[in-house]
Amino acid sequence: MPDFFKKPVMSNHLWIIYGLSIILLGFIWYYQFFFGIIMTILLVVSLYNSIRTEQQLLNETEEYITTLSYRVKKVGEEALLEMPIGIVLYSEDYVIEWTNPYMNKFTTDENVVGKTLADLSDDLIPMIKEDKDEIWIPLDEFEFQAINKKDERLLYLFDRTKQTEIQNLYHNEQTVLGIIFLDNYEEITQAMDDTAKSQINSRVTSILNEWSTQFGIYLKRTSQERFLAVMNQQILEQLEKSKFEILDEVRELISDKNVPLTLSIGIGLGGVSLPILGELAQSSLDLALGRGGDQVVIKEEAGKVRFYGGKTNPMEKRTRVRARVISHALKELVRESENVIIMGHKSPDMDSIGAAIGILKVALANSVEGYIILDENDIDTGVQRLVEEIKEDDELWSYFVDPDDAMNMVTKNTLLVVVDTHKPSLVAEERLLNKTDHVVVIDHHRRGEEFIDHPTLVYMEPYASSTAELVTELLEYQPKDLKINMLESTALLAGIIVDTKSFTLRTGSRTFDAASYLRSKGADTVLVQKFMKEDLNIYVKRSHLIENTQIYRDGIAISMGKAGEAFGPVVIAQAADTLLTMTGIEASFVISERVDKRIGISARSLGNVNVQIIMERLNGGGHLTNAATQLDDMSVEEAYGLLKTVIDEYYEGRDSE
C-alpha cells in the first residue's frame, strides 16, 4: 500500500474542502448520473494528487530537519573546539577540568588541565569569589576579557589584544601641552651686560633644545623666560621615568653672581580640546610657581595632579612693590566690606594667631569691625600661654569669637580672611567658605592640590618664613594712624620666631626687617620666651618619643610611639625638631597616635631631603624642611612600614635622576 494511504498527510482545510465536495457530488449523482461519474473520477484524481504532493513535501521537510539537526550538532562540536573564544571549565576547587584547543595558543604550557585558575591569572579566583561577571586579564603578551558563568563553573575568554593595542596607541598619541618657565631669569640677568645675557640665553636654549630633541618634543620660545612644549602621552611617560632630569641640568647653570637658575614646568593632558589643554598647562605652572618653583606639575583633565622636583629651598623673590600692592588691595577690600572675619587653621599655632591679630589691626585701622575665630576646645598647650595673655587684654579678647558665633555674623558682604593655610579641609570653620563670595587667602606654605575655590585675593609666598612675616609687611603700608600695642606686636613676633626656630630655618633678609618693625612697635622678646616655655610633663613625653628612635638609611631618624599612647601634634612636632639637632641627622620623622585617634607624622629636614614630597605622598604637605600628615584607619606599625616604603621610593627616584 502506498505511504499516502497509511496516514493522513493532508492538512485539515483540504479535508474539509473534499468533504464538502463529496456531499455536493452526492446531489449530482442523484440528479445527473452520467455527469456524477465524471465528477467522481475528477475528484478521485484531484484527491490522489493532493495527498501525493503533500506527502512529498512532508518527506522533504523531515529530511531537511534531520540533515539540519546533524549539521547543527556538527557545527556545535566544531564551534566548541574551533571557535576563536577561549573556554575553560573548572571545579569547585578552581582546578581546570577542561579547555578548548583555542586556549593552547595563549599558554606557555601545552596542557593546563589539572592546574588551578591562578596558574592562568592571579585575578581569576578573586573575580569568582567576589561574584564579578567580567574582568580583563593579561596572559603572557595577550590581553583577555574574561566572562564568568558561576553556576556552570565556566569561563569565556575573549582575545582583546588588538583592541588594547588600539587603545594604547590612542592613549600614547594624545596631545600634551607644556609651559616651561625660567623661575628667576629676570633676577639673574638684571645686573648682567648684553654679553653675559647672551651667554646665559645661549646655554639655557642649548640645554632645552638638546632635551627636546632627545625626547622628540616640539619646543618654541615665546618670550625671554617662557617656552611652549608640545608632545604626546608616550613622550610624557618617558619624561616621568627620567624624573624630569632637565630640572637638574638647568639648575647647574650658575650666573656670575652664583645665583642658581631654576626651571618650572606646567603640563596639561587629557582627551580635551587644545584651549582646555592650554588652560590646564597654565594652571599647572601657576601651581608650580606657587609651590616655590624648580619643579614640574602635571595636571590631568580629571583634576589629578602629579609633582616632580622641588628639591631646592625656594629663593626669596618677594619685592616691596608686591607687598605694597597686596596691602593696598586688601585695604580696598576691607573698606568695601560690612565686616571682616579672620580664621586660621584647626589647632592654631603662634603663627596662625599672630597673623590673625595682624589682619584684625588692618580691619580696625580702616574703621571696619573685625573678628577672629578661635575654638578654645581646639587649642594646644603650645599656644595656651598666648591665649591666656590675650584674655588679660579685655579689648583685644573682645574680638575673638567661636565658630558658631561667626556663622551668625557673616553676611554676603563679609570679607573672610584665611591665614596660614589654603586648604579648605584645614580651616577652623569650613562652612564659612560657602557663606560669602569675598575670600582672601594669606599663606606661606607651598601650594597644594587642594585649594580654596575662587578666592578674591591670594597672597601666597612660600619664600616667606611665616604668615606673620607677610602680615607684618602688609601692616607697614596701612594707614599711618594704625596703632599696634605691645601684646599684638609680640604675638606677631612669636609667630615668626616659632616658625623659623629662632631665626635658624627659612630666614631671609625680609624676616629680620619684619622682626625689626615689630620690635620698634614694642614687641617683647622676653614675653615671647615666656610663651615658648615648655611644660615639664611635655618635655618628659617628648623624651619618651625620642628614646624609640631608629636610624633608617643614611642620616634619617624615625621615632615611633607606642601603641595606645597618644600625643598631641605639638609634642610630635617638637620631637621631630629635637631629633634634627642631633649629630649626623639630615631628616627626622616622628610617628605617633594622636588624641583624635588618628596617626600623626611630623617630618623635619635640614634641606637635603625634601620632606614635603614624602609627606605629600601620604596625603600631607608642608615645606621642603617642615611637613606633616595624618593617617586614618591605621596602626603605628602600619604607618611606620608605609613611611619606609615612601622614603625608599623617594630615594630610588633621586638615584635614578
PDB file of C-alpha atoms in Angstrom, residues 91-280:
ATOM      1  CA  SER A  91      35.934  22.565  39.544  1.00  0.00           C
ATOM      2  CA  GLU A  92      34.683  23.830  42.887  1.00  0.00           C
ATOM      3  CA  ASP A  93      38.328  23.994  43.993  1.00  0.00           C
ATOM      4  CA  TYR A  94      39.171  26.206  40.983  1.00  0.00           C
ATOM      5  CA  VAL A  95      41.070  23.396  39.273  1.00  0.00           C
ATOM      6  CA  ILE A  96      40.905  23.487  35.455  1.00  0.00           C
ATOM      7  CA  GLU A  97      38.959  20.429  34.228  1.00  0.00           C
ATOM      8  CA  TRP A  98      38.818  21.151  30.501  1.00  0.00           C
ATOM      9  CA  THR A  99      39.769  23.808  27.944  1.00  0.00           C
ATOM     10  CA  ASN A 100      39.053  24.039  24.250  1.00  0.00           C
ATOM     11  CA  PRO A 101      42.058  23.813  21.873  1.00  0.00           C
ATOM     12  CA  TYR A 102      41.921  27.580  21.263  1.00  0.00           C
ATOM     13  CA  MET A 103      43.361  28.211  24.720  1.00  0.00           C
ATOM     14  CA  ASN A 104      46.553  26.345  23.835  1.00  0.00           C
ATOM     15  CA  LYS A 105      47.617  29.264  21.627  1.00  0.00           C
ATOM     16  CA  PHE A 106      47.871  31.585  24.602  1.00  0.00           C
ATOM     17  CA  THR A 107      49.502  29.494  27.303  1.00  0.00           C
ATOM     18  CA  THR A 108      53.130  28.504  27.552  1.00  0.00           C
ATOM     19  CA  ASP A 109      52.146  25.105  28.965  1.00  0.00           C
ATOM     20  CA  GLU A 110      50.966  22.508  26.481  1.00  0.00           C
ATOM     21  CA  ASN A 111      48.238  21.334  28.820  1.00  0.00           C
ATOM     22  CA  VAL A 112      46.783  23.362  31.694  1.00  0.00           C
ATOM     23  CA  VAL A 113      44.169  20.768  32.679  1.00  0.00           C
ATOM     24  CA  GLY A 114      44.703  19.828  36.316  1.00  0.00           C
ATOM     25  CA  LYS A 115      46.221  23.162  37.215  1.00  0.00           C
ATOM     26  CA  THR A 116      44.439  25.943  39.072  1.00  0.00           C
ATOM     27  CA  LEU A 117      42.945  29.097  37.625  1.00  0.00           C
ATOM     28  CA  ALA A 118      45.674  31.011  39.470  1.00  0.00           C
ATOM     29  CA  ASP A 119      48.182  29.452  37.066  1.00  0.00           C
ATOM     30  CA  LEU A 120      46.398  31.282  34.260  1.00  0.00           C
ATOM     31  CA  SER A 121      45.951  34.557  36.129  1.00  0.00           C
ATOM     32  CA  ASP A 122      46.042  35.675  39.766  1.00  0.00           C
ATOM     33  CA  ASP A 123      42.904  37.725  39.161  1.00  0.00           C
ATOM     34  CA  LEU A 124      40.565  34.889  38.140  1.00  0.00           C
ATOM     35  CA  ILE A 125      39.898  33.281  41.528  1.00  0.00           C
ATOM     36  CA  PRO A 126      39.252  36.655  43.288  1.00  0.00           C
ATOM     37  CA  MET A 127      36.916  37.522  40.411  1.00  0.00           C
ATOM     38  CA  ILE A 128      34.865  34.375  41.016  1.00  0.00           C
ATOM     39  CA  LYS A 129      34.830  34.782  44.787  1.00  0.00           C
ATOM     40  CA  GLU A 130      33.690  38.398  44.510  1.00  0.00           C
ATOM     41  CA  ASP A 131      30.893  37.438  42.073  1.00  0.00           C
ATOM     42  CA  LYS A 132      32.238  39.663  39.335  1.00  0.00           C
ATOM     43  CA  ASP A 133      30.808  38.896  35.914  1.00  0.00           C
ATOM     44  CA  GLU A 134      33.712  40.294  33.923  1.00  0.00           C
ATOM     45  CA  ILE A 135      37.363  41.346  34.245  1.00  0.00           C
ATOM     46  CA  TRP A 136      40.287  41.972  31.915  1.00  0.00           C
ATOM     47  CA  ILE A 137      43.366  39.815  32.467  1.00  0.00           C
ATOM     48  CA  PRO A 138      46.791  39.554  30.803  1.00  0.00           C
ATOM     49  CA  LEU A 139      48.041  36.159  29.576  1.00  0.00           C
ATOM     50  CA  ASP A 140      51.685  36.452  28.592  1.00  0.00           C
ATOM     51  CA  GLU A 141      51.708  39.182  25.913  1.00  0.00           C
ATOM     52  CA  PHE A 142      47.940  38.867  25.272  1.00  0.00           C
ATOM     53  CA  GLU A 143      45.007  40.695  26.855  1.00  0.00           C
ATOM     54  CA  PHE A 144      41.737  38.835  27.520  1.00  0.00           C
ATOM     55  CA  GLN A 145      38.239  39.768  28.567  1.00  0.00           C
ATOM     56  CA  ALA A 146      37.098  37.049  30.988  1.00  0.00           C
ATOM     57  CA  ILE A 147      33.364  36.420  31.443  1.00  0.00           C
ATOM     58  CA  ASN A 148      32.349  34.119  34.290  1.00  0.00           C
ATOM     59  CA  LYS A 149      29.326  31.794  34.389  1.00  0.00           C
ATOM     60  CA  LYS A 150      29.471  30.850  38.043  1.00  0.00           C
ATOM     61  CA  ASP A 151      26.570  28.360  38.081  1.00  0.00           C
ATOM     62  CA  GLU A 152      28.132  26.318  35.271  1.00  0.00           C
ATOM     63  CA  ARG A 153      31.701  26.933  36.555  1.00  0.00           C
ATOM     64  CA  LEU A 154      32.546  28.136  33.073  1.00  0.00           C
ATOM     65  CA  LEU A 155      34.834  30.901  31.801  1.00  0.00           C
ATOM     66  CA  TYR A 156      34.707  32.519  28.380  1.00  0.00           C
ATOM     67  CA  LEU A 157      37.933  34.283  27.371  1.00  0.00           C
ATOM     68  CA  PHE A 158      37.795  36.781  24.512  1.00  0.00           C
ATOM     69  CA  ASP A 159      41.057  37.935  22.960  1.00  0.00           C
ATOM     70  CA  ARG A 160      41.115  41.734  23.252  1.00  0.00           C
ATOM     71  CA  THR A 161      44.797  42.224  22.422  1.00  0.00           C
ATOM     72  CA  LYS A 162      44.125  44.199  19.248  1.00  0.00           C
ATOM     73  CA  GLN A 163      41.586  46.380  20.998  1.00  0.00           C
ATOM     74  CA  THR A 164      44.063  47.064  23.792  1.00  0.00           C
ATOM     75  CA  GLU A 165      46.773  47.914  21.288  1.00  0.00           C
ATOM     76  CA  ILE A 166      44.455  50.406  19.586  1.00  0.00           C
ATOM     77  CA  GLN A 167      43.522  51.936  22.947  1.00  0.00           C
ATOM     78  CA  ASN A 168      47.189  52.192  23.920  1.00  0.00           C
ATOM     79  CA  LEU A 169      48.005  53.751  20.563  1.00  0.00           C
ATOM     80  CA  TYR A 170      45.231  56.312  21.021  1.00  0.00           C
ATOM     81  CA  HIS A 171      46.421  56.996  24.565  1.00  0.00           C
ATOM     82  CA  ASN A 172      50.077  57.329  23.561  1.00  0.00           C
ATOM     83  CA  GLU A 173      49.318  59.715  20.718  1.00  0.00           C
ATOM     84  CA  GLN A 174      47.180  62.113  22.756  1.00  0.00           C
ATOM     85  CA  THR A 175      48.499  65.670  22.642  1.00  0.00           C
ATOM     86  CA  VAL A 176      50.179  67.048  25.759  1.00  0.00           C
ATOM     87  CA  LEU A 177      50.973  70.751  26.226  1.00  0.00           C
ATOM     88  CA  GLY A 178      53.680  72.104  28.483  1.00  0.00           C
ATOM     89  CA  ILE A 179      54.734  75.604  29.506  1.00  0.00           C
ATOM     90  CA  ILE A 180      58.359  75.993  30.625  1.00  0.00           C
ATOM     91  CA  PHE A 181      59.263  78.983  32.761  1.00  0.00           C
ATOM     92  CA  LEU A 182      62.694  80.190  33.915  1.00  0.00           C
ATOM     93  CA  ASP A 183      61.880  80.983  37.547  1.00  0.00           C
ATOM     94  CA  ASN A 184      64.454  83.628  38.403  1.00  0.00           C
ATOM     95  CA  TYR A 185      65.673  84.638  34.949  1.00  0.00           C
ATOM     96  CA  GLU A 186      64.817  88.291  35.500  1.00  0.00           C
ATOM     97  CA  GLU A 187      66.715  88.457  38.825  1.00  0.00           C
ATOM     98  CA  ILE A 188      69.788  86.747  37.352  1.00  0.00           C
ATOM     99  CA  THR A 189      70.002  88.839  34.198  1.00  0.00           C
ATOM    100  CA  GLN A 190      69.030  92.161  35.743  1.00  0.00           C
ATOM    101  CA  ALA A 191      72.608  93.189  36.524  1.00  0.00           C
ATOM    102  CA  MET A 192      74.190  91.456  33.513  1.00  0.00           C
ATOM    103  CA  ASP A 193      75.599  93.168  30.483  1.00  0.00           C
ATOM    104  CA  ASP A 194      74.480  92.134  26.994  1.00  0.00           C
ATOM    105  CA  THR A 195      77.346  89.666  26.568  1.00  0.00           C
ATOM    106  CA  ALA A 196      76.588  87.815  29.791  1.00  0.00           C
ATOM    107  CA  LYS A 197      72.852  87.785  28.972  1.00  0.00           C
ATOM    108  CA  SER A 198      73.581  86.346  25.561  1.00  0.00           C
ATOM    109  CA  GLN A 199      75.759  83.634  27.082  1.00  0.00           C
ATOM    110  CA  ILE A 200      73.177  82.576  29.664  1.00  0.00           C
ATOM    111  CA  ASN A 201      70.445  82.613  26.989  1.00  0.00           C
ATOM    112  CA  SER A 202      72.567  80.504  24.682  1.00  0.00           C
ATOM    113  CA  ARG A 203      73.332  77.950  27.394  1.00  0.00           C
ATOM    114  CA  VAL A 204      69.717  77.642  28.505  1.00  0.00           C
ATOM    115  CA  THR A 205      68.428  77.384  24.944  1.00  0.00           C
ATOM    116  CA  SER A 206      71.076  74.797  24.074  1.00  0.00           C
ATOM    117  CA  ILE A 207      70.206  72.573  27.035  1.00  0.00           C
ATOM    118  CA  LEU A 208      66.470  72.784  26.349  1.00  0.00           C
ATOM    119  CA  ASN A 209      66.931  72.108  22.626  1.00  0.00           C
ATOM    120  CA  GLU A 210      69.068  69.029  23.312  1.00  0.00           C
ATOM    121  CA  TRP A 211      66.465  67.823  25.787  1.00  0.00           C
ATOM    122  CA  SER A 212      63.585  68.358  23.332  1.00  0.00           C
ATOM    123  CA  THR A 213      65.479  66.623  20.518  1.00  0.00           C
ATOM    124  CA  GLN A 214      66.299  63.657  22.746  1.00  0.00           C
ATOM    125  CA  PHE A 215      62.641  63.038  23.597  1.00  0.00           C
ATOM    126  CA  GLY A 216      61.040  64.250  20.357  1.00  0.00           C
ATOM    127  CA  ILE A 217      59.388  67.371  21.816  1.00  0.00           C
ATOM    128  CA  TYR A 218      58.428  70.402  19.770  1.00  0.00           C
ATOM    129  CA  LEU A 219      59.866  73.398  21.647  1.00  0.00           C
ATOM    130  CA  LYS A 220      59.180  77.066  20.883  1.00  0.00           C
ATOM    131  CA  ARG A 221      60.476  80.035  22.847  1.00  0.00           C
ATOM    132  CA  THR A 222      57.651  82.544  23.322  1.00  0.00           C
ATOM    133  CA  SER A 223      59.493  85.086  25.486  1.00  0.00           C
ATOM    134  CA  GLN A 224      62.800  85.558  27.289  1.00  0.00           C
ATOM    135  CA  GLU A 225      61.682  83.374  30.197  1.00  0.00           C
ATOM    136  CA  ARG A 226      58.934  81.203  28.716  1.00  0.00           C
ATOM    137  CA  PHE A 227      58.842  78.237  26.301  1.00  0.00           C
ATOM    138  CA  LEU A 228      55.986  76.222  24.797  1.00  0.00           C
ATOM    139  CA  ALA A 229      56.447  72.442  24.605  1.00  0.00           C
ATOM    140  CA  VAL A 230      54.215  70.131  22.527  1.00  0.00           C
ATOM    141  CA  MET A 231      54.490  66.367  22.970  1.00  0.00           C
ATOM    142  CA  ASN A 232      52.339  63.255  23.256  1.00  0.00           C
ATOM    143  CA  GLN A 233      51.425  60.978  26.139  1.00  0.00           C
ATOM    144  CA  GLN A 234      54.143  58.435  25.350  1.00  0.00           C
ATOM    145  CA  ILE A 235      56.844  61.103  25.483  1.00  0.00           C
ATOM    146  CA  LEU A 236      55.446  62.381  28.784  1.00  0.00           C
ATOM    147  CA  GLU A 237      55.689  58.892  30.282  1.00  0.00           C
ATOM    148  CA  GLN A 238      59.344  58.752  29.251  1.00  0.00           C
ATOM    149  CA  LEU A 239      59.939  62.118  30.899  1.00  0.00           C
ATOM    150  CA  GLU A 240      58.303  60.887  34.088  1.00  0.00           C
ATOM    151  CA  LYS A 241      60.529  57.820  34.103  1.00  0.00           C
ATOM    152  CA  SER A 242      63.540  60.113  33.849  1.00  0.00           C
ATOM    153  CA  LYS A 243      62.147  62.173  36.767  1.00  0.00           C
ATOM    154  CA  PHE A 244      62.483  65.266  34.565  1.00  0.00           C
ATOM    155  CA  GLU A 245      66.253  65.363  34.773  1.00  0.00           C
ATOM    156  CA  ILE A 246      66.144  68.635  32.805  1.00  0.00           C
ATOM    157  CA  LEU A 247      65.450  70.363  36.136  1.00  0.00           C
ATOM    158  CA  ASP A 248      68.857  69.307  37.439  1.00  0.00           C
ATOM    159  CA  GLU A 249      70.653  70.247  34.229  1.00  0.00           C
ATOM    160  CA  VAL A 250      69.278  73.777  34.239  1.00  0.00           C
ATOM    161  CA  ARG A 251      69.829  74.173  37.983  1.00  0.00           C
ATOM    162  CA  GLU A 252      73.538  73.579  37.470  1.00  0.00           C
ATOM    163  CA  LEU A 253      73.778  76.769  35.418  1.00  0.00           C
ATOM    164  CA  ILE A 254      75.226  79.382  37.716  1.00  0.00           C
ATOM    165  CA  SER A 255      75.350  83.058  36.926  1.00  0.00           C
ATOM    166  CA  ASP A 256      78.324  85.299  37.607  1.00  0.00           C
ATOM    167  CA  LYS A 257      76.803  86.151  40.989  1.00  0.00           C
ATOM    168  CA  ASN A 258      76.377  82.474  41.905  1.00  0.00           C
ATOM    169  CA  VAL A 259      72.583  82.652  41.779  1.00  0.00           C
ATOM    170  CA  PRO A 260      71.174  79.325  40.577  1.00  0.00           C
ATOM    171  CA  LEU A 261      68.834  79.312  37.620  1.00  0.00           C
ATOM    172  CA  THR A 262      65.818  77.071  38.126  1.00  0.00           C
ATOM    173  CA  LEU A 263      63.057  75.820  35.900  1.00  0.00           C
ATOM    174  CA  SER A 264      59.337  75.286  36.415  1.00  0.00           C
ATOM    175  CA  ILE A 265      57.161  73.290  34.029  1.00  0.00           C
ATOM    176  CA  GLY A 266      53.369  73.161  33.914  1.00  0.00           C
ATOM    177  CA  ILE A 267      51.842  70.326  31.879  1.00  0.00           C
ATOM    178  CA  GLY A 268      48.239  69.698  30.851  1.00  0.00           C
ATOM    179  CA  LEU A 269      46.963  66.417  29.442  1.00  0.00           C
ATOM    180  CA  GLY A 270      43.737  64.578  28.695  1.00  0.00           C
ATOM    181  CA  GLY A 271      41.280  63.948  25.906  1.00  0.00           C
ATOM    182  CA  VAL A 272      40.103  67.550  25.708  1.00  0.00           C
ATOM    183  CA  SER A 273      40.408  70.402  23.230  1.00  0.00           C
ATOM    184  CA  LEU A 274      43.650  72.326  22.785  1.00  0.00           C
ATOM    185  CA  PRO A 275      42.386  75.514  24.506  1.00  0.00           C
ATOM    186  CA  ILE A 276      41.475  73.493  27.602  1.00  0.00           C
ATOM    187  CA  LEU A 277      44.853  71.751  27.486  1.00  0.00           C
ATOM    188  CA  GLY A 278      46.459  75.186  27.437  1.00  0.00           C
ATOM    189  CA  GLU A 279      44.432  76.216  30.486  1.00  0.00           C
ATOM    190  CA  LEU A 280      45.493  73.048  32.304  1.00  0.00           C
TER     191      LEU A 280
END
